[in-house]
Amino acid sequence: MENKMNPKVDAYIGRATMWLEEMEKLREILLDCGLTEELKWGKPCYASEGRNIVIIQGFKAYLALLFFKGYMLQDPQGILVKTGENTKVGRQIRFNDTKDIVELEPILKAYIAEAIEVEQSGVKVDIIQDTELEIPEELQHQLDENPALKAAFEALTPGRQRAYVLYFSAPKQSKTRVSRVEKCMQQILDGKGLNER
Protein backbone atom coordinates (compact mmCIF):
# COMPACT_ATOMS: atom_id res chain seq x y z
CA MET A 1 0.00 0.00 0.00
CA GLU A 2 1.32 3.40 -0.85
CA ASN A 3 1.53 6.06 1.80
CA LYS A 4 2.16 8.94 -0.56
CA MET A 5 1.40 12.55 0.17
CA ASN A 6 -0.12 14.34 -2.79
CA PRO A 7 1.57 17.72 -3.57
CA LYS A 8 -1.87 19.24 -4.34
CA VAL A 9 -3.00 18.39 -0.81
CA ASP A 10 0.31 19.78 0.56
CA ALA A 11 -0.53 23.06 -1.20
CA TYR A 12 -4.14 23.01 0.07
CA ILE A 13 -3.03 22.51 3.68
CA GLY A 14 -0.27 25.11 3.20
CA ARG A 15 -2.90 27.72 2.25
CA ALA A 16 -5.26 26.81 5.10
CA THR A 17 -5.98 29.57 7.60
CA MET A 18 -8.02 27.35 9.94
CA TRP A 19 -7.75 23.75 11.19
CA LEU A 20 -4.15 23.36 9.98
CA GLU A 21 -2.94 21.13 12.82
CA GLU A 22 -6.18 19.13 12.80
CA MET A 23 -5.99 18.51 9.04
CA GLU A 24 -2.39 17.35 9.33
CA LYS A 25 -3.34 14.86 12.06
CA LEU A 26 -6.33 13.53 10.10
CA ARG A 27 -4.15 13.24 7.01
CA GLU A 28 -1.58 11.21 8.93
CA ILE A 29 -4.30 8.80 10.14
CA LEU A 30 -5.88 8.46 6.69
CA LEU A 31 -2.57 7.76 4.95
CA ASP A 32 -1.72 5.30 7.73
CA CYS A 33 -4.90 3.41 6.76
CA GLY A 34 -3.48 2.83 3.27
CA LEU A 35 -5.75 5.31 1.49
CA THR A 36 -4.59 7.27 -1.55
CA GLU A 37 -4.78 11.04 -1.35
CA GLU A 38 -6.14 13.39 -3.99
CA LEU A 39 -7.61 16.87 -4.17
CA LYS A 40 -11.24 16.55 -5.34
CA TRP A 41 -13.96 19.18 -5.24
CA GLY A 42 -11.24 21.46 -3.85
CA LYS A 43 -10.76 19.34 -0.70
CA PRO A 44 -8.44 16.53 0.46
CA CYS A 45 -10.15 13.30 -0.58
CA TYR A 46 -9.05 9.75 0.30
CA ALA A 47 -9.75 6.66 -1.79
CA SER A 48 -9.17 2.92 -1.78
CA GLU A 49 -8.55 1.29 -5.15
CA GLY A 50 -9.91 4.38 -6.89
CA ARG A 51 -13.11 4.50 -4.85
CA ASN A 52 -13.80 7.52 -2.63
CA ILE A 53 -13.96 6.68 1.07
CA VAL A 54 -13.70 10.00 2.96
CA ILE A 55 -13.14 13.71 2.39
CA ILE A 56 -11.89 16.37 4.82
CA GLN A 57 -14.22 19.38 5.09
CA GLY A 58 -13.35 22.58 6.93
CA PHE A 59 -16.13 24.76 8.29
CA LYS A 60 -16.06 27.79 10.60
CA ALA A 61 -17.39 25.88 13.60
CA TYR A 62 -15.66 22.51 13.07
CA LEU A 63 -13.51 20.31 10.87
CA ALA A 64 -15.30 17.26 9.50
CA LEU A 65 -14.37 13.91 8.07
CA LEU A 66 -17.19 12.96 5.68
CA PHE A 67 -17.69 9.26 4.93
CA PHE A 68 -19.21 9.00 1.44
CA LYS A 69 -21.27 5.92 2.42
CA GLY A 70 -21.45 6.73 6.13
CA TYR A 71 -25.06 5.64 6.53
CA MET A 72 -23.91 2.07 5.83
CA LEU A 73 -21.46 2.04 8.74
CA GLN A 74 -22.35 0.43 12.08
CA ASP A 75 -21.44 3.54 14.18
CA PRO A 76 -21.18 1.79 17.58
CA GLN A 77 -19.83 5.03 19.10
CA GLY A 78 -22.76 7.13 17.83
CA ILE A 79 -20.39 9.75 16.39
CA LEU A 80 -21.61 9.93 12.78
CA VAL A 81 -23.66 13.01 11.99
CA LYS A 82 -26.19 13.40 9.17
CA THR A 83 -25.25 16.64 7.41
CA GLY A 84 -28.72 17.89 6.42
CA GLU A 85 -32.35 16.84 6.15
CA ASN A 86 -31.94 15.86 2.49
CA THR A 87 -28.70 13.96 3.04
CA LYS A 88 -29.19 10.27 2.53
CA VAL A 89 -25.79 8.61 2.30
CA GLY A 90 -22.90 10.72 3.63
CA ARG A 91 -22.12 11.06 7.35
CA GLN A 92 -19.61 13.27 9.15
CA ILE A 93 -17.47 12.95 12.23
CA ARG A 94 -16.84 16.48 13.53
CA PHE A 95 -13.81 17.80 15.40
CA ASN A 96 -13.07 21.02 17.25
CA ASP A 97 -9.39 20.46 18.02
CA THR A 98 -6.47 18.08 17.54
CA LYS A 99 -7.05 16.52 20.96
CA ASP A 100 -10.45 15.20 19.75
CA ILE A 101 -8.75 13.55 16.76
CA VAL A 102 -5.94 12.03 18.86
CA GLU A 103 -8.44 10.60 21.38
CA LEU A 104 -10.57 9.12 18.58
CA GLU A 105 -7.67 7.76 16.49
CA PRO A 106 -8.28 4.01 17.15
CA ILE A 107 -12.02 4.49 16.60
CA LEU A 108 -11.42 6.50 13.41
CA LYS A 109 -9.17 3.75 12.08
CA ALA A 110 -11.87 1.16 12.79
CA TYR A 111 -14.53 3.29 11.01
CA ILE A 112 -12.19 3.84 8.05
CA ALA A 113 -11.47 0.09 7.83
CA GLU A 114 -15.21 -0.62 7.84
CA ALA A 115 -15.81 2.07 5.17
CA ILE A 116 -13.15 0.44 2.97
CA GLU A 117 -14.83 -2.96 3.47
CA VAL A 118 -18.24 -1.52 2.54
CA GLU A 119 -16.74 -0.02 -0.63
CA GLN A 120 -14.86 -3.22 -1.57
CA SER A 121 -17.91 -5.41 -0.97
CA GLY A 122 -19.52 -3.70 -3.96
CA VAL A 123 -22.71 -3.10 -1.99
CA LYS A 124 -24.84 -0.53 -3.82
CA VAL A 125 -26.51 2.43 -2.19
CA ASP A 126 -30.19 1.60 -2.08
CA ILE A 127 -32.32 4.41 -0.77
CA ILE A 128 -35.84 3.12 -0.46
CA GLN A 129 -37.37 6.31 0.95
CA ASP A 130 -37.00 8.06 -2.40
CA THR A 131 -39.08 5.73 -4.53
CA GLU A 132 -41.91 8.25 -4.58
CA LEU A 133 -40.76 11.74 -5.50
CA GLU A 134 -43.40 14.40 -5.09
CA ILE A 135 -43.22 16.10 -8.49
CA PRO A 136 -44.23 19.78 -8.30
CA GLU A 137 -47.25 20.63 -10.44
CA GLU A 138 -45.20 23.05 -12.58
CA LEU A 139 -42.79 20.27 -13.58
CA GLN A 140 -45.58 17.73 -14.04
CA HIS A 141 -47.33 20.11 -16.46
CA GLN A 142 -44.19 20.34 -18.62
CA LEU A 143 -43.63 16.56 -18.48
CA ASP A 144 -47.23 15.96 -19.61
CA GLU A 145 -46.94 18.51 -22.45
CA ASN A 146 -43.51 17.44 -23.69
CA PRO A 147 -42.94 13.67 -24.21
CA ALA A 148 -39.23 14.22 -24.99
CA LEU A 149 -38.76 16.05 -21.69
CA LYS A 150 -40.64 13.31 -19.82
CA ALA A 151 -38.44 10.61 -21.38
CA ALA A 152 -35.27 12.60 -20.64
CA PHE A 153 -36.33 13.22 -17.00
CA GLU A 154 -37.16 9.55 -16.46
CA ALA A 155 -33.77 8.57 -17.92
CA LEU A 156 -31.92 10.64 -15.28
CA THR A 157 -30.47 8.85 -12.25
CA PRO A 158 -32.70 8.95 -9.12
CA GLY A 159 -30.24 11.36 -7.47
CA ARG A 160 -30.42 13.80 -10.39
CA GLN A 161 -34.22 13.59 -10.48
CA ARG A 162 -34.31 14.25 -6.75
CA ALA A 163 -32.00 17.29 -7.06
CA TYR A 164 -34.26 18.83 -9.72
CA VAL A 165 -37.44 18.11 -7.74
CA LEU A 166 -35.99 19.72 -4.59
CA TYR A 167 -34.79 22.73 -6.61
CA PHE A 168 -38.13 23.18 -8.41
CA SER A 169 -40.18 22.69 -5.22
CA ALA A 170 -38.23 25.18 -3.08
CA PRO A 171 -39.79 28.53 -4.13
CA LYS A 172 -43.07 29.50 -2.50
CA GLN A 173 -44.45 31.24 -5.63
CA SER A 174 -45.65 29.19 -8.58
CA LYS A 175 -44.24 31.66 -11.15
CA THR A 176 -40.74 31.17 -9.67
CA ARG A 177 -41.18 27.40 -9.85
CA VAL A 178 -42.35 27.72 -13.51
CA SER A 179 -39.31 29.88 -14.31
CA ARG A 180 -36.93 27.36 -12.73
CA VAL A 181 -38.46 24.48 -14.67
CA GLU A 182 -38.25 26.43 -17.95
CA LYS A 183 -34.61 27.39 -17.35
CA CYS A 184 -33.62 23.77 -16.71
CA MET A 185 -35.54 22.08 -19.52
CA GLN A 186 -32.65 22.04 -22.02
CA GLN A 187 -30.31 20.69 -19.34
CA ILE A 188 -32.73 17.84 -18.61
CA LEU A 189 -33.08 17.14 -22.36
CA ASP A 190 -29.27 17.00 -22.53
CA GLY A 191 -29.30 14.33 -19.79
CA LYS A 192 -27.44 16.55 -17.33
CA GLY A 193 -27.93 16.94 -13.59
CA LEU A 194 -28.83 20.24 -11.92
CA ASN A 195 -25.25 21.42 -11.31
CA GLU A 196 -23.65 19.90 -14.40
CA ARG A 197 -22.69 22.23 -17.23
PDB file of C-alpha atoms in Angstrom:
ATOM      1  CA  MET A   1       0.000   0.000   0.000  1.00  0.00           C
ATOM      2  CA  GLU A   2       1.323   3.395  -0.851  1.00  0.00           C
ATOM      3  CA  ASN A   3       1.533   6.057   1.802  1.00  0.00           C
ATOM      4  CA  LYS A   4       2.161   8.936  -0.559  1.00  0.00           C
ATOM      5  CA  MET A   5       1.400  12.546   0.173  1.00  0.00           C
ATOM      6  CA  ASN A   6      -0.118  14.340  -2.788  1.00  0.00           C
ATOM      7  CA  PRO A   7       1.571  17.718  -3.571  1.00  0.00           C
ATOM      8  CA  LYS A   8      -1.874  19.238  -4.342  1.00  0.00           C
ATOM      9  CA  VAL A   9      -2.995  18.388  -0.806  1.00  0.00           C
ATOM     10  CA  ASP A  10       0.306  19.783   0.558  1.00  0.00           C
ATOM     11  CA  ALA A  11      -0.527  23.063  -1.203  1.00  0.00           C
ATOM     12  CA  TYR A  12      -4.141  23.012   0.070  1.00  0.00           C
ATOM     13  CA  ILE A  13      -3.031  22.512   3.682  1.00  0.00           C
ATOM     14  CA  GLY A  14      -0.270  25.105   3.198  1.00  0.00           C
ATOM     15  CA  ARG A  15      -2.901  27.717   2.253  1.00  0.00           C
ATOM     16  CA  ALA A  16      -5.262  26.807   5.101  1.00  0.00           C
ATOM     17  CA  THR A  17      -5.980  29.573   7.605  1.00  0.00           C
ATOM     18  CA  MET A  18      -8.017  27.346   9.940  1.00  0.00           C
ATOM     19  CA  TRP A  19      -7.749  23.754  11.191  1.00  0.00           C
ATOM     20  CA  LEU A  20      -4.154  23.360   9.978  1.00  0.00           C
ATOM     21  CA  GLU A  21      -2.938  21.131  12.818  1.00  0.00           C
ATOM     22  CA  GLU A  22      -6.183  19.131  12.800  1.00  0.00           C
ATOM     23  CA  MET A  23      -5.989  18.507   9.040  1.00  0.00           C
ATOM     24  CA  GLU A  24      -2.395  17.348   9.326  1.00  0.00           C
ATOM     25  CA  LYS A  25      -3.342  14.862  12.065  1.00  0.00           C
ATOM     26  CA  LEU A  26      -6.328  13.528  10.104  1.00  0.00           C
ATOM     27  CA  ARG A  27      -4.150  13.236   7.014  1.00  0.00           C
ATOM     28  CA  GLU A  28      -1.581  11.209   8.928  1.00  0.00           C
ATOM     29  CA  ILE A  29      -4.301   8.804  10.143  1.00  0.00           C
ATOM     30  CA  LEU A  30      -5.878   8.457   6.690  1.00  0.00           C
ATOM     31  CA  LEU A  31      -2.572   7.760   4.955  1.00  0.00           C
ATOM     32  CA  ASP A  32      -1.719   5.299   7.730  1.00  0.00           C
ATOM     33  CA  CYS A  33      -4.904   3.405   6.758  1.00  0.00           C
ATOM     34  CA  GLY A  34      -3.481   2.832   3.268  1.00  0.00           C
ATOM     35  CA  LEU A  35      -5.751   5.313   1.486  1.00  0.00           C
ATOM     36  CA  THR A  36      -4.587   7.273  -1.545  1.00  0.00           C
ATOM     37  CA  GLU A  37      -4.777  11.036  -1.348  1.00  0.00           C
ATOM     38  CA  GLU A  38      -6.142  13.392  -3.989  1.00  0.00           C
ATOM     39  CA  LEU A  39      -7.609  16.874  -4.175  1.00  0.00           C
ATOM     40  CA  LYS A  40     -11.236  16.549  -5.336  1.00  0.00           C
ATOM     41  CA  TRP A  41     -13.964  19.176  -5.238  1.00  0.00           C
ATOM     42  CA  GLY A  42     -11.242  21.459  -3.847  1.00  0.00           C
ATOM     43  CA  LYS A  43     -10.764  19.340  -0.703  1.00  0.00           C
ATOM     44  CA  PRO A  44      -8.444  16.526   0.460  1.00  0.00           C
ATOM     45  CA  CYS A  45     -10.151  13.297  -0.583  1.00  0.00           C
ATOM     46  CA  TYR A  46      -9.053   9.748   0.300  1.00  0.00           C
ATOM     47  CA  ALA A  47      -9.748   6.664  -1.789  1.00  0.00           C
ATOM     48  CA  SER A  48      -9.169   2.925  -1.782  1.00  0.00           C
ATOM     49  CA  GLU A  49      -8.547   1.287  -5.152  1.00  0.00           C
ATOM     50  CA  GLY A  50      -9.910   4.375  -6.892  1.00  0.00           C
ATOM     51  CA  ARG A  51     -13.113   4.503  -4.849  1.00  0.00           C
ATOM     52  CA  ASN A  52     -13.796   7.523  -2.628  1.00  0.00           C
ATOM     53  CA  ILE A  53     -13.956   6.675   1.066  1.00  0.00           C
ATOM     54  CA  VAL A  54     -13.702  10.000   2.963  1.00  0.00           C
ATOM     55  CA  ILE A  55     -13.137  13.710   2.390  1.00  0.00           C
ATOM     56  CA  ILE A  56     -11.889  16.371   4.817  1.00  0.00           C
ATOM     57  CA  GLN A  57     -14.216  19.380   5.090  1.00  0.00           C
ATOM     58  CA  GLY A  58     -13.346  22.576   6.931  1.00  0.00           C
ATOM     59  CA  PHE A  59     -16.127  24.757   8.289  1.00  0.00           C
ATOM     60  CA  LYS A  60     -16.061  27.790  10.599  1.00  0.00           C
ATOM     61  CA  ALA A  61     -17.387  25.885  13.602  1.00  0.00           C
ATOM     62  CA  TYR A  62     -15.659  22.514  13.071  1.00  0.00           C
ATOM     63  CA  LEU A  63     -13.509  20.311  10.873  1.00  0.00           C
ATOM     64  CA  ALA A  64     -15.296  17.256   9.500  1.00  0.00           C
ATOM     65  CA  LEU A  65     -14.370  13.909   8.069  1.00  0.00           C
ATOM     66  CA  LEU A  66     -17.186  12.958   5.679  1.00  0.00           C
ATOM     67  CA  PHE A  67     -17.692   9.262   4.933  1.00  0.00           C
ATOM     68  CA  PHE A  68     -19.209   8.997   1.444  1.00  0.00           C
ATOM     69  CA  LYS A  69     -21.269   5.917   2.425  1.00  0.00           C
ATOM     70  CA  GLY A  70     -21.448   6.734   6.128  1.00  0.00           C
ATOM     71  CA  TYR A  71     -25.058   5.644   6.534  1.00  0.00           C
ATOM     72  CA  MET A  72     -23.912   2.068   5.826  1.00  0.00           C
ATOM     73  CA  LEU A  73     -21.457   2.041   8.742  1.00  0.00           C
ATOM     74  CA  GLN A  74     -22.352   0.433  12.080  1.00  0.00           C
ATOM     75  CA  ASP A  75     -21.443   3.542  14.176  1.00  0.00           C
ATOM     76  CA  PRO A  76     -21.181   1.786  17.583  1.00  0.00           C
ATOM     77  CA  GLN A  77     -19.835   5.029  19.103  1.00  0.00           C
ATOM     78  CA  GLY A  78     -22.756   7.128  17.826  1.00  0.00           C
ATOM     79  CA  ILE A  79     -20.388   9.746  16.394  1.00  0.00           C
ATOM     80  CA  LEU A  80     -21.606   9.925  12.782  1.00  0.00           C
ATOM     81  CA  VAL A  81     -23.662  13.011  11.991  1.00  0.00           C
ATOM     82  CA  LYS A  82     -26.194  13.404   9.170  1.00  0.00           C
ATOM     83  CA  THR A  83     -25.248  16.644   7.407  1.00  0.00           C
ATOM     84  CA  GLY A  84     -28.717  17.892   6.417  1.00  0.00           C
ATOM     85  CA  GLU A  85     -32.349  16.836   6.150  1.00  0.00           C
ATOM     86  CA  ASN A  86     -31.941  15.861   2.487  1.00  0.00           C
ATOM     87  CA  THR A  87     -28.697  13.964   3.044  1.00  0.00           C
ATOM     88  CA  LYS A  88     -29.194  10.267   2.525  1.00  0.00           C
ATOM     89  CA  VAL A  89     -25.792   8.612   2.299  1.00  0.00           C
ATOM     90  CA  GLY A  90     -22.900  10.719   3.634  1.00  0.00           C
ATOM     91  CA  ARG A  91     -22.121  11.058   7.348  1.00  0.00           C
ATOM     92  CA  GLN A  92     -19.605  13.267   9.154  1.00  0.00           C
ATOM     93  CA  ILE A  93     -17.468  12.955  12.225  1.00  0.00           C
ATOM     94  CA  ARG A  94     -16.843  16.484  13.530  1.00  0.00           C
ATOM     95  CA  PHE A  95     -13.812  17.804  15.397  1.00  0.00           C
ATOM     96  CA  ASN A  96     -13.067  21.023  17.253  1.00  0.00           C
ATOM     97  CA  ASP A  97      -9.390  20.458  18.020  1.00  0.00           C
ATOM     98  CA  THR A  98      -6.468  18.080  17.536  1.00  0.00           C
ATOM     99  CA  LYS A  99      -7.051  16.517  20.962  1.00  0.00           C
ATOM    100  CA  ASP A 100     -10.455  15.198  19.748  1.00  0.00           C
ATOM    101  CA  ILE A 101      -8.749  13.547  16.761  1.00  0.00           C
ATOM    102  CA  VAL A 102      -5.938  12.025  18.855  1.00  0.00           C
ATOM    103  CA  GLU A 103      -8.443  10.601  21.376  1.00  0.00           C
ATOM    104  CA  LEU A 104     -10.567   9.116  18.581  1.00  0.00           C
ATOM    105  CA  GLU A 105      -7.670   7.760  16.489  1.00  0.00           C
ATOM    106  CA  PRO A 106      -8.276   4.014  17.150  1.00  0.00           C
ATOM    107  CA  ILE A 107     -12.021   4.491  16.598  1.00  0.00           C
ATOM    108  CA  LEU A 108     -11.415   6.502  13.410  1.00  0.00           C
ATOM    109  CA  LYS A 109      -9.167   3.745  12.077  1.00  0.00           C
ATOM    110  CA  ALA A 110     -11.874   1.160  12.793  1.00  0.00           C
ATOM    111  CA  TYR A 111     -14.528   3.285  11.015  1.00  0.00           C
ATOM    112  CA  ILE A 112     -12.193   3.840   8.045  1.00  0.00           C
ATOM    113  CA  ALA A 113     -11.467   0.088   7.835  1.00  0.00           C
ATOM    114  CA  GLU A 114     -15.207  -0.620   7.844  1.00  0.00           C
ATOM    115  CA  ALA A 115     -15.813   2.072   5.175  1.00  0.00           C
ATOM    116  CA  ILE A 116     -13.149   0.441   2.971  1.00  0.00           C
ATOM    117  CA  GLU A 117     -14.828  -2.962   3.473  1.00  0.00           C
ATOM    118  CA  VAL A 118     -18.237  -1.515   2.538  1.00  0.00           C
ATOM    119  CA  GLU A 119     -16.738  -0.025  -0.635  1.00  0.00           C
ATOM    120  CA  GLN A 120     -14.859  -3.219  -1.567  1.00  0.00           C
ATOM    121  CA  SER A 121     -17.914  -5.409  -0.968  1.00  0.00           C
ATOM    122  CA  GLY A 122     -19.520  -3.696  -3.961  1.00  0.00           C
ATOM    123  CA  VAL A 123     -22.715  -3.100  -1.991  1.00  0.00           C
ATOM    124  CA  LYS A 124     -24.843  -0.526  -3.819  1.00  0.00           C
ATOM    125  CA  VAL A 125     -26.505   2.427  -2.187  1.00  0.00           C
ATOM    126  CA  ASP A 126     -30.195   1.600  -2.082  1.00  0.00           C
ATOM    127  CA  ILE A 127     -32.321   4.412  -0.769  1.00  0.00           C
ATOM    128  CA  ILE A 128     -35.843   3.118  -0.462  1.00  0.00           C
ATOM    129  CA  GLN A 129     -37.372   6.311   0.954  1.00  0.00           C
ATOM    130  CA  ASP A 130     -37.004   8.059  -2.395  1.00  0.00           C
ATOM    131  CA  THR A 131     -39.078   5.734  -4.533  1.00  0.00           C
ATOM    132  CA  GLU A 132     -41.908   8.251  -4.585  1.00  0.00           C
ATOM    133  CA  LEU A 133     -40.761  11.744  -5.499  1.00  0.00           C
ATOM    134  CA  GLU A 134     -43.405  14.400  -5.088  1.00  0.00           C
ATOM    135  CA  ILE A 135     -43.223  16.098  -8.486  1.00  0.00           C
ATOM    136  CA  PRO A 136     -44.233  19.777  -8.299  1.00  0.00           C
ATOM    137  CA  GLU A 137     -47.253  20.626 -10.442  1.00  0.00           C
ATOM    138  CA  GLU A 138     -45.199  23.054 -12.581  1.00  0.00           C
ATOM    139  CA  LEU A 139     -42.791  20.273 -13.581  1.00  0.00           C
ATOM    140  CA  GLN A 140     -45.582  17.726 -14.039  1.00  0.00           C
ATOM    141  CA  HIS A 141     -47.332  20.105 -16.458  1.00  0.00           C
ATOM    142  CA  GLN A 142     -44.185  20.340 -18.621  1.00  0.00           C
ATOM    143  CA  LEU A 143     -43.627  16.562 -18.477  1.00  0.00           C
ATOM    144  CA  ASP A 144     -47.232  15.964 -19.606  1.00  0.00           C
ATOM    145  CA  GLU A 145     -46.940  18.510 -22.449  1.00  0.00           C
ATOM    146  CA  ASN A 146     -43.506  17.436 -23.686  1.00  0.00           C
ATOM    147  CA  PRO A 147     -42.939  13.671 -24.205  1.00  0.00           C
ATOM    148  CA  ALA A 148     -39.226  14.216 -24.994  1.00  0.00           C
ATOM    149  CA  LEU A 149     -38.759  16.050 -21.687  1.00  0.00           C
ATOM    150  CA  LYS A 150     -40.643  13.307 -19.825  1.00  0.00           C
ATOM    151  CA  ALA A 151     -38.437  10.606 -21.380  1.00  0.00           C
ATOM    152  CA  ALA A 152     -35.275  12.598 -20.639  1.00  0.00           C
ATOM    153  CA  PHE A 153     -36.326  13.224 -17.004  1.00  0.00           C
ATOM    154  CA  GLU A 154     -37.157   9.548 -16.462  1.00  0.00           C
ATOM    155  CA  ALA A 155     -33.767   8.568 -17.917  1.00  0.00           C
ATOM    156  CA  LEU A 156     -31.925  10.643 -15.282  1.00  0.00           C
ATOM    157  CA  THR A 157     -30.472   8.854 -12.254  1.00  0.00           C
ATOM    158  CA  PRO A 158     -32.703   8.955  -9.125  1.00  0.00           C
ATOM    159  CA  GLY A 159     -30.237  11.357  -7.474  1.00  0.00           C
ATOM    160  CA  ARG A 160     -30.420  13.796 -10.393  1.00  0.00           C
ATOM    161  CA  GLN A 161     -34.220  13.591 -10.478  1.00  0.00           C
ATOM    162  CA  ARG A 162     -34.311  14.248  -6.750  1.00  0.00           C
ATOM    163  CA  ALA A 163     -32.001  17.290  -7.056  1.00  0.00           C
ATOM    164  CA  TYR A 164     -34.259  18.826  -9.716  1.00  0.00           C
ATOM    165  CA  VAL A 165     -37.440  18.111  -7.744  1.00  0.00           C
ATOM    166  CA  LEU A 166     -35.985  19.717  -4.592  1.00  0.00           C
ATOM    167  CA  TYR A 167     -34.787  22.733  -6.613  1.00  0.00           C
ATOM    168  CA  PHE A 168     -38.131  23.177  -8.407  1.00  0.00           C
ATOM    169  CA  SER A 169     -40.180  22.688  -5.220  1.00  0.00           C
ATOM    170  CA  ALA A 170     -38.235  25.177  -3.078  1.00  0.00           C
ATOM    171  CA  PRO A 171     -39.790  28.533  -4.127  1.00  0.00           C
ATOM    172  CA  LYS A 172     -43.072  29.503  -2.502  1.00  0.00           C
ATOM    173  CA  GLN A 173     -44.446  31.238  -5.627  1.00  0.00           C
ATOM    174  CA  SER A 174     -45.647  29.189  -8.579  1.00  0.00           C
ATOM    175  CA  LYS A 175     -44.242  31.663 -11.148  1.00  0.00           C
ATOM    176  CA  THR A 176     -40.742  31.170  -9.666  1.00  0.00           C
ATOM    177  CA  ARG A 177     -41.184  27.400  -9.855  1.00  0.00           C
ATOM    178  CA  VAL A 178     -42.347  27.722 -13.509  1.00  0.00           C
ATOM    179  CA  SER A 179     -39.311  29.881 -14.307  1.00  0.00           C
ATOM    180  CA  ARG A 180     -36.925  27.356 -12.726  1.00  0.00           C
ATOM    181  CA  VAL A 181     -38.460  24.483 -14.671  1.00  0.00           C
ATOM    182  CA  GLU A 182     -38.246  26.427 -17.953  1.00  0.00           C
ATOM    183  CA  LYS A 183     -34.612  27.392 -17.353  1.00  0.00           C
ATOM    184  CA  CYS A 184     -33.618  23.766 -16.710  1.00  0.00           C
ATOM    185  CA  MET A 185     -35.542  22.076 -19.523  1.00  0.00           C
ATOM    186  CA  GLN A 186     -32.652  22.038 -22.016  1.00  0.00           C
ATOM    187  CA  GLN A 187     -30.306  20.694 -19.344  1.00  0.00           C
ATOM    188  CA  ILE A 188     -32.732  17.836 -18.615  1.00  0.00           C
ATOM    189  CA  LEU A 189     -33.083  17.143 -22.362  1.00  0.00           C
ATOM    190  CA  ASP A 190     -29.269  16.996 -22.535  1.00  0.00           C
ATOM    191  CA  GLY A 191     -29.300  14.326 -19.786  1.00  0.00           C
ATOM    192  CA  LYS A 192     -27.442  16.548 -17.328  1.00  0.00           C
ATOM    193  CA  GLY A 193     -27.935  16.936 -13.592  1.00  0.00           C
ATOM    194  CA  LEU A 194     -28.830  20.236 -11.920  1.00  0.00           C
ATOM    195  CA  ASN A 195     -25.254  21.415 -11.310  1.00  0.00           C
ATOM    196  CA  GLU A 196     -23.647  19.905 -14.401  1.00  0.00           C
ATOM    197  CA  ARG A 197     -22.689  22.234 -17.232  1.00  0.00           C
TER     198      ARG A 197
END
